[in-house]
């Protein structure tokens, strides 16, 4: 017997914040154009690296927006959860792009070590400061939404990396202006590459957890089991599964063994209501399905999970 407490599949965490992402996309693209021009004029690899990273951010935000639109399409018999996983796939693409960008930047920086060309620091500094201001604005736009969606979090982390990258370029420009040490530009490029990689790996790990249907972070399965067993009439619980369809959409299912007497007239409804209320109030999991089994039938069940 199943009891589905929530059937809403249309609104995902990312789709709620489309306007924020669109604003960040516009800001990022504008700064990319300025930084590319500045890099070409000044000859700064660090500035070009920062521009390349911001371009990947812009591509990631665009993918996230496209995925949010796709994910909002209604479910069908062929795809019972609709296209909500499209957001997770977009986050996967963002992580992979970040890794590639960091490797390319690092390789080019290593190649230039020992033969760093002269850099026009005034142009380099101006473009870097402009990039830092734009990234700070983007961070403020995304800060309130980044905890709700992998895609928004990915964009937030990328913009944070851009801000740190802009600071690295600013420091390099100041060092070159003060000392004439042009290798500071190459060193800043390496720093940017090293800052990108850990964030990309963290995002990739979160995406893999979702794709492997791992238990969501912060969810204590044993505690959930104890709450279910505390419901009147419940004898035992098995085949507990908790996973995530997409950001903000956790799903729960379990087989619950109930005393035969508790399954009498309207008894099953009362048990189900208590179970659903427990999951929704204590664990923020509203989309849950329970299979109720009479205690006399439990021995015929093949347990697939604890």
Short mmCIF file of N, CA and C in Angstrom, two decimals, residues 63-181:
data_model
loop_
_atom_site.label_atom_id
_atom_site.label_comp_id
_atom_site.label_asym_id
_atom_site.label_seq_id
_atom_site.Cartn_x
_atom_site.Cartn_y
_atom_site.Cartn_z
N UNK A 63 23.76 27.04 -18.95
CA UNK A 63 23.33 25.64 -18.90
C UNK A 63 22.34 25.42 -17.76
N UNK A 64 22.60 26.05 -16.62
CA UNK A 64 21.71 25.91 -15.47
C UNK A 64 20.32 26.46 -15.79
N UNK A 65 20.27 27.61 -16.46
CA UNK A 65 18.98 28.19 -16.84
C UNK A 65 18.25 27.29 -17.83
N UNK A 66 18.99 26.76 -18.80
CA UNK A 66 18.38 25.86 -19.78
C UNK A 66 17.87 24.60 -19.09
N UNK A 67 18.67 24.07 -18.17
CA UNK A 67 18.27 22.86 -17.45
C UNK A 67 17.04 23.11 -16.59
N UNK A 68 16.97 24.30 -15.96
CA UNK A 68 15.81 24.62 -15.13
C UNK A 68 14.54 24.67 -15.98
N UNK A 69 14.67 25.19 -17.20
CA UNK A 69 13.51 25.23 -18.10
C UNK A 69 13.11 23.81 -18.50
N UNK A 70 14.11 22.98 -18.82
CA UNK A 70 13.81 21.60 -19.20
C UNK A 70 13.20 20.83 -18.02
N UNK A 71 13.75 21.07 -16.81
CA UNK A 71 13.29 20.35 -15.63
C UNK A 71 11.85 20.68 -15.27
N UNK A 72 11.37 21.86 -15.70
CA UNK A 72 10.00 22.26 -15.39
C UNK A 72 8.97 21.59 -16.29
N UNK A 73 9.42 20.87 -17.31
CA UNK A 73 8.47 20.18 -18.18
C UNK A 73 7.75 19.10 -17.38
N UNK A 74 6.46 18.87 -17.68
CA UNK A 74 5.68 17.94 -16.86
C UNK A 74 6.15 16.50 -17.00
N UNK A 75 5.85 15.72 -15.96
CA UNK A 75 6.16 14.30 -15.99
C UNK A 75 5.25 13.58 -16.97
N UNK A 76 5.67 12.39 -17.39
CA UNK A 76 4.89 11.59 -18.33
C UNK A 76 5.02 10.13 -17.94
N UNK A 77 4.30 9.28 -18.64
CA UNK A 77 4.40 7.84 -18.37
C UNK A 77 5.81 7.33 -18.64
N UNK A 78 6.49 7.94 -19.63
CA UNK A 78 7.84 7.50 -19.97
C UNK A 78 8.87 8.04 -18.99
N UNK A 79 8.62 9.24 -18.42
CA UNK A 79 9.53 9.86 -17.46
C UNK A 79 8.69 10.33 -16.28
N UNK A 80 8.52 9.44 -15.30
CA UNK A 80 7.58 9.70 -14.21
C UNK A 80 8.03 10.83 -13.28
N UNK A 81 9.32 11.15 -13.28
CA UNK A 81 9.81 12.29 -12.51
C UNK A 81 10.07 13.50 -13.42
N UNK A 82 9.59 13.42 -14.64
CA UNK A 82 9.82 14.52 -15.57
C UNK A 82 11.30 14.62 -15.94
N UNK A 83 11.79 15.85 -16.05
CA UNK A 83 13.17 16.09 -16.47
C UNK A 83 13.99 16.76 -15.37
N UNK A 84 13.61 16.51 -14.10
CA UNK A 84 14.26 17.23 -13.01
C UNK A 84 15.75 16.91 -12.90
N UNK A 85 16.16 15.72 -13.31
CA UNK A 85 17.59 15.38 -13.25
C UNK A 85 18.43 16.20 -14.23
N UNK A 86 17.78 16.91 -15.16
CA UNK A 86 18.53 17.75 -16.09
C UNK A 86 19.37 18.78 -15.34
N UNK A 87 18.88 19.25 -14.19
CA UNK A 87 19.64 20.20 -13.38
C UNK A 87 20.93 19.57 -12.86
N UNK A 88 20.85 18.33 -12.44
CA UNK A 88 22.02 17.64 -11.92
C UNK A 88 23.03 17.41 -13.02
N UNK A 89 22.56 17.06 -14.21
CA UNK A 89 23.45 16.85 -15.34
C UNK A 89 24.14 18.15 -15.73
N UNK A 90 23.41 19.27 -15.62
CA UNK A 90 24.02 20.57 -15.91
C UNK A 90 25.12 20.89 -14.90
N UNK A 91 24.87 20.56 -13.63
CA UNK A 91 25.90 20.77 -12.60
C UNK A 91 27.12 19.90 -12.88
N UNK A 92 26.89 18.68 -13.39
CA UNK A 92 28.00 17.81 -13.77
C UNK A 92 28.83 18.43 -14.88
N UNK A 93 28.15 18.99 -15.88
CA UNK A 93 28.85 19.65 -16.98
C UNK A 93 29.68 20.83 -16.47
N UNK A 94 29.11 21.60 -15.54
CA UNK A 94 29.84 22.74 -14.97
C UNK A 94 31.12 22.29 -14.29
N UNK A 95 31.02 21.21 -13.50
CA UNK A 95 32.19 20.71 -12.77
C UNK A 95 33.28 20.26 -13.73
N UNK A 96 32.90 19.54 -14.79
CA UNK A 96 33.88 19.05 -15.75
C UNK A 96 34.55 20.19 -16.51
N UNK A 97 33.77 21.21 -16.86
CA UNK A 97 34.33 22.37 -17.56
C UNK A 97 35.34 23.09 -16.66
N UNK A 98 35.00 23.23 -15.38
CA UNK A 98 35.92 23.88 -14.45
C UNK A 98 37.25 23.13 -14.35
N UNK A 99 37.18 21.81 -14.32
CA UNK A 99 38.40 20.99 -14.23
C UNK A 99 39.26 21.20 -15.48
N UNK A 100 38.64 21.18 -16.66
CA UNK A 100 39.38 21.38 -17.91
C UNK A 100 40.04 22.76 -17.93
N UNK A 101 39.27 23.79 -17.54
CA UNK A 101 39.81 25.16 -17.53
C UNK A 101 41.02 25.25 -16.61
N UNK A 102 40.93 24.67 -15.43
CA UNK A 102 42.04 24.75 -14.48
C UNK A 102 43.29 24.07 -15.02
N UNK A 103 43.12 22.92 -15.68
CA UNK A 103 44.26 22.19 -16.23
C UNK A 103 44.92 22.99 -17.36
N UNK A 104 44.11 23.60 -18.23
CA UNK A 104 44.64 24.39 -19.34
C UNK A 104 45.42 25.60 -18.82
N UNK A 105 44.84 26.30 -17.83
CA UNK A 105 45.51 27.47 -17.27
C UNK A 105 46.85 27.08 -16.64
N UNK A 106 46.82 26.00 -15.85
CA UNK A 106 48.02 25.56 -15.16
C UNK A 106 49.12 25.17 -16.14
N UNK A 107 48.74 24.46 -17.20
CA UNK A 107 49.72 24.02 -18.21
C UNK A 107 50.38 25.21 -18.91
N UNK A 108 49.54 26.19 -19.28
CA UNK A 108 50.08 27.37 -19.97
C UNK A 108 50.98 28.19 -19.04
N UNK A 109 50.58 28.27 -17.78
CA UNK A 109 51.39 29.03 -16.83
C UNK A 109 52.76 28.38 -16.63
N UNK A 110 52.79 27.06 -16.51
CA UNK A 110 54.05 26.34 -16.35
C UNK A 110 54.94 26.56 -17.58
N UNK A 111 54.33 26.57 -18.76
CA UNK A 111 55.09 26.76 -19.99
C UNK A 111 55.76 28.14 -20.02
N UNK A 112 55.11 29.13 -19.40
CA UNK A 112 55.63 30.50 -19.44
C UNK A 112 56.62 30.80 -18.32
N UNK A 113 56.75 29.91 -17.36
CA UNK A 113 57.70 30.15 -16.28
C UNK A 113 59.13 30.29 -16.84
N UNK A 114 59.81 31.28 -16.39
CA UNK A 114 61.19 31.50 -16.85
C UNK A 114 61.28 32.39 -18.06
N UNK A 115 60.14 32.64 -18.72
CA UNK A 115 60.17 33.52 -19.90
C UNK A 115 58.94 34.42 -19.90
N UNK A 116 58.62 34.98 -18.75
CA UNK A 116 57.43 35.81 -18.61
C UNK A 116 57.58 37.10 -19.42
N UNK A 117 56.62 37.40 -20.30
CA UNK A 117 56.69 38.61 -21.10
C UNK A 117 56.32 39.84 -20.27
N UNK A 118 56.64 41.02 -20.77
CA UNK A 118 56.27 42.25 -20.07
C UNK A 118 54.76 42.46 -20.16
N UNK A 119 54.22 43.08 -19.12
CA UNK A 119 52.77 43.27 -19.02
C UNK A 119 52.48 44.75 -18.79
N UNK A 120 51.43 45.26 -19.47
CA UNK A 120 50.97 46.63 -19.23
C UNK A 120 50.09 46.63 -17.99
N UNK A 121 50.67 47.00 -16.87
CA UNK A 121 50.00 46.82 -15.59
C UNK A 121 48.80 47.74 -15.38
N UNK A 122 48.78 48.92 -16.03
CA UNK A 122 47.66 49.83 -15.81
C UNK A 122 46.36 49.22 -16.35
N UNK A 123 46.42 48.67 -17.56
CA UNK A 123 45.24 48.02 -18.16
C UNK A 123 44.87 46.78 -17.36
N UNK A 124 45.88 46.01 -16.99
CA UNK A 124 45.68 44.79 -16.22
C UNK A 124 44.97 45.08 -14.90
N UNK A 125 45.42 46.11 -14.20
CA UNK A 125 44.86 46.47 -12.90
C UNK A 125 43.42 46.97 -13.04
N UNK A 126 43.18 47.79 -14.04
CA UNK A 126 41.83 48.33 -14.24
C UNK A 126 40.82 47.20 -14.50
N UNK A 127 41.17 46.29 -15.40
CA UNK A 127 40.26 45.20 -15.74
C UNK A 127 40.04 44.26 -14.55
N UNK A 128 41.08 44.04 -13.75
CA UNK A 128 40.97 43.15 -12.60
C UNK A 128 40.07 43.76 -11.52
N UNK A 129 40.23 45.05 -11.26
CA UNK A 129 39.39 45.73 -10.26
C UNK A 129 37.93 45.71 -10.71
N UNK A 130 37.69 45.96 -11.99
CA UNK A 130 36.33 45.93 -12.52
C UNK A 130 35.73 44.53 -12.36
N UNK A 131 36.53 43.52 -12.64
CA UNK A 131 36.07 42.14 -12.47
C UNK A 131 35.74 41.82 -11.03
N UNK A 132 36.56 42.30 -10.10
CA UNK A 132 36.32 42.04 -8.68
C UNK A 132 35.01 42.67 -8.21
N UNK A 133 34.76 43.89 -8.64
CA UNK A 133 33.51 44.57 -8.26
C UNK A 133 32.30 43.82 -8.82
N UNK A 134 32.39 43.41 -10.08
CA UNK A 134 31.28 42.69 -10.71
C UNK A 134 31.04 41.35 -10.02
N UNK A 135 32.11 40.65 -9.67
CA UNK A 135 31.97 39.36 -8.98
C UNK A 135 31.35 39.53 -7.60
N UNK A 136 31.72 40.59 -6.91
CA UNK A 136 31.15 40.85 -5.59
C UNK A 136 29.64 41.09 -5.70
N UNK A 137 29.23 41.83 -6.71
CA UNK A 137 27.80 42.06 -6.93
C UNK A 137 27.08 40.75 -7.22
N UNK A 138 27.69 39.91 -8.06
CA UNK A 138 27.08 38.61 -8.40
C UNK A 138 26.97 37.72 -7.17
N UNK A 139 27.97 37.73 -6.31
CA UNK A 139 27.92 36.94 -5.08
C UNK A 139 26.75 37.36 -4.20
N UNK A 140 26.54 38.65 -4.08
CA UNK A 140 25.43 39.13 -3.27
C UNK A 140 24.08 38.72 -3.86
N UNK A 141 24.02 38.67 -5.18
CA UNK A 141 22.77 38.26 -5.84
C UNK A 141 22.47 36.78 -5.58
N UNK A 142 23.51 35.95 -5.58
CA UNK A 142 23.33 34.50 -5.46
C UNK A 142 23.36 33.98 -4.03
N UNK A 143 23.81 34.81 -3.08
CA UNK A 143 24.05 34.32 -1.73
C UNK A 143 22.82 33.68 -1.09
N UNK A 144 21.66 34.29 -1.27
CA UNK A 144 20.46 33.78 -0.62
C UNK A 144 19.91 32.51 -1.22
N UNK A 145 20.35 32.15 -2.44
CA UNK A 145 19.78 30.99 -3.14
C UNK A 145 20.73 29.81 -3.25
N UNK A 146 22.01 30.00 -2.93
CA UNK A 146 23.01 28.96 -3.21
C UNK A 146 22.86 27.71 -2.34
N UNK A 147 22.12 27.79 -1.23
CA UNK A 147 21.94 26.61 -0.38
C UNK A 147 20.82 25.71 -0.86
N UNK A 148 20.04 26.17 -1.83
CA UNK A 148 18.85 25.44 -2.26
C UNK A 148 19.06 24.62 -3.52
N UNK A 149 20.08 24.91 -4.29
CA UNK A 149 20.23 24.27 -5.59
C UNK A 149 21.70 23.99 -5.90
N UNK A 150 21.98 22.80 -6.44
CA UNK A 150 23.34 22.47 -6.86
C UNK A 150 23.81 23.42 -7.95
N UNK A 151 22.93 23.76 -8.87
CA UNK A 151 23.33 24.65 -9.96
C UNK A 151 23.62 26.06 -9.47
N UNK A 152 22.76 26.57 -8.60
CA UNK A 152 23.00 27.91 -8.05
C UNK A 152 24.26 27.89 -7.19
N UNK A 153 24.45 26.79 -6.43
CA UNK A 153 25.65 26.67 -5.63
C UNK A 153 26.89 26.61 -6.52
N UNK A 154 26.78 25.88 -7.63
CA UNK A 154 27.89 25.82 -8.57
C UNK A 154 28.23 27.19 -9.11
N UNK A 155 27.20 27.96 -9.48
CA UNK A 155 27.44 29.31 -9.98
C UNK A 155 28.04 30.19 -8.89
N UNK A 156 27.56 30.04 -7.67
CA UNK A 156 28.06 30.83 -6.54
C UNK A 156 29.54 30.54 -6.29
N UNK A 157 29.90 29.26 -6.28
CA UNK A 157 31.29 28.88 -6.05
C UNK A 157 32.20 29.37 -7.17
N UNK A 158 31.69 29.31 -8.39
CA UNK A 158 32.49 29.77 -9.52
C UNK A 158 32.72 31.27 -9.44
N UNK A 159 31.67 32.02 -9.07
CA UNK A 159 31.82 33.47 -8.94
C UNK A 159 32.76 33.80 -7.79
N UNK A 160 32.68 33.02 -6.69
CA UNK A 160 33.60 33.22 -5.57
C UNK A 160 35.04 32.99 -6.03
N UNK A 161 35.24 31.95 -6.82
CA UNK A 161 36.57 31.70 -7.37
C UNK A 161 37.02 32.84 -8.27
N UNK A 162 36.10 33.40 -9.05
CA UNK A 162 36.43 34.54 -9.90
C UNK A 162 36.86 35.74 -9.07
N UNK A 163 36.15 35.96 -7.95
CA UNK A 163 36.50 37.08 -7.09
C UNK A 163 37.91 36.91 -6.53
N UNK A 164 38.21 35.70 -6.07
CA UNK A 164 39.56 35.42 -5.57
C UNK A 164 40.59 35.54 -6.70
N UNK A 165 40.19 35.08 -7.89
CA UNK A 165 41.08 35.21 -9.04
C UNK A 165 41.36 36.66 -9.39
N UNK A 166 40.33 37.50 -9.31
CA UNK A 166 40.52 38.93 -9.58
C UNK A 166 41.46 39.55 -8.56
N UNK A 167 41.32 39.13 -7.30
CA UNK A 167 42.24 39.63 -6.27
C UNK A 167 43.68 39.21 -6.58
N UNK A 168 43.84 37.97 -7.06
CA UNK A 168 45.18 37.49 -7.41
C UNK A 168 45.78 38.33 -8.54
N UNK A 169 44.95 38.68 -9.51
CA UNK A 169 45.43 39.51 -10.63
C UNK A 169 45.79 40.90 -10.13
N UNK A 170 44.98 41.45 -9.23
CA UNK A 170 45.25 42.78 -8.67
C UNK A 170 46.59 42.78 -7.93
N UNK A 171 46.80 41.75 -7.12
CA UNK A 171 48.07 41.64 -6.38
C UNK A 171 49.25 41.54 -7.34
N UNK A 172 49.08 40.73 -8.39
CA UNK A 172 50.15 40.56 -9.37
C UNK A 172 50.47 41.89 -10.06
N UNK A 173 49.42 42.64 -10.41
CA UNK A 173 49.63 43.92 -11.08
C UNK A 173 50.38 44.89 -10.17
N UNK A 174 49.98 44.92 -8.90
CA UNK A 174 50.64 45.82 -7.94
C UNK A 174 52.10 45.42 -7.75
N UNK A 175 52.38 44.12 -7.66
CA UNK A 175 53.76 43.64 -7.50
C UNK A 175 54.61 44.04 -8.71
N UNK A 176 54.06 43.87 -9.92
CA UNK A 176 54.80 44.21 -11.13
C UNK A 176 55.08 45.72 -11.18
N UNK A 177 54.06 46.51 -10.82
CA UNK A 177 54.22 47.96 -10.83
C UNK A 177 55.27 48.41 -9.82
N UNK A 178 55.32 47.72 -8.67
CA UNK A 178 56.23 48.14 -7.60
C UNK A 178 57.65 47.62 -7.77
N UNK A 179 57.78 46.42 -8.35
CA UNK A 179 59.10 45.78 -8.40
C UNK A 179 59.60 45.44 -9.80
N UNK A 180 58.68 45.44 -10.78
CA UNK A 180 59.08 45.05 -12.13
C UNK A 180 59.21 43.55 -12.30
N UNK A 181 58.72 42.77 -11.33
CA UNK A 181 58.82 41.31 -11.35
C UNK A 181 57.65 40.74 -12.16
#
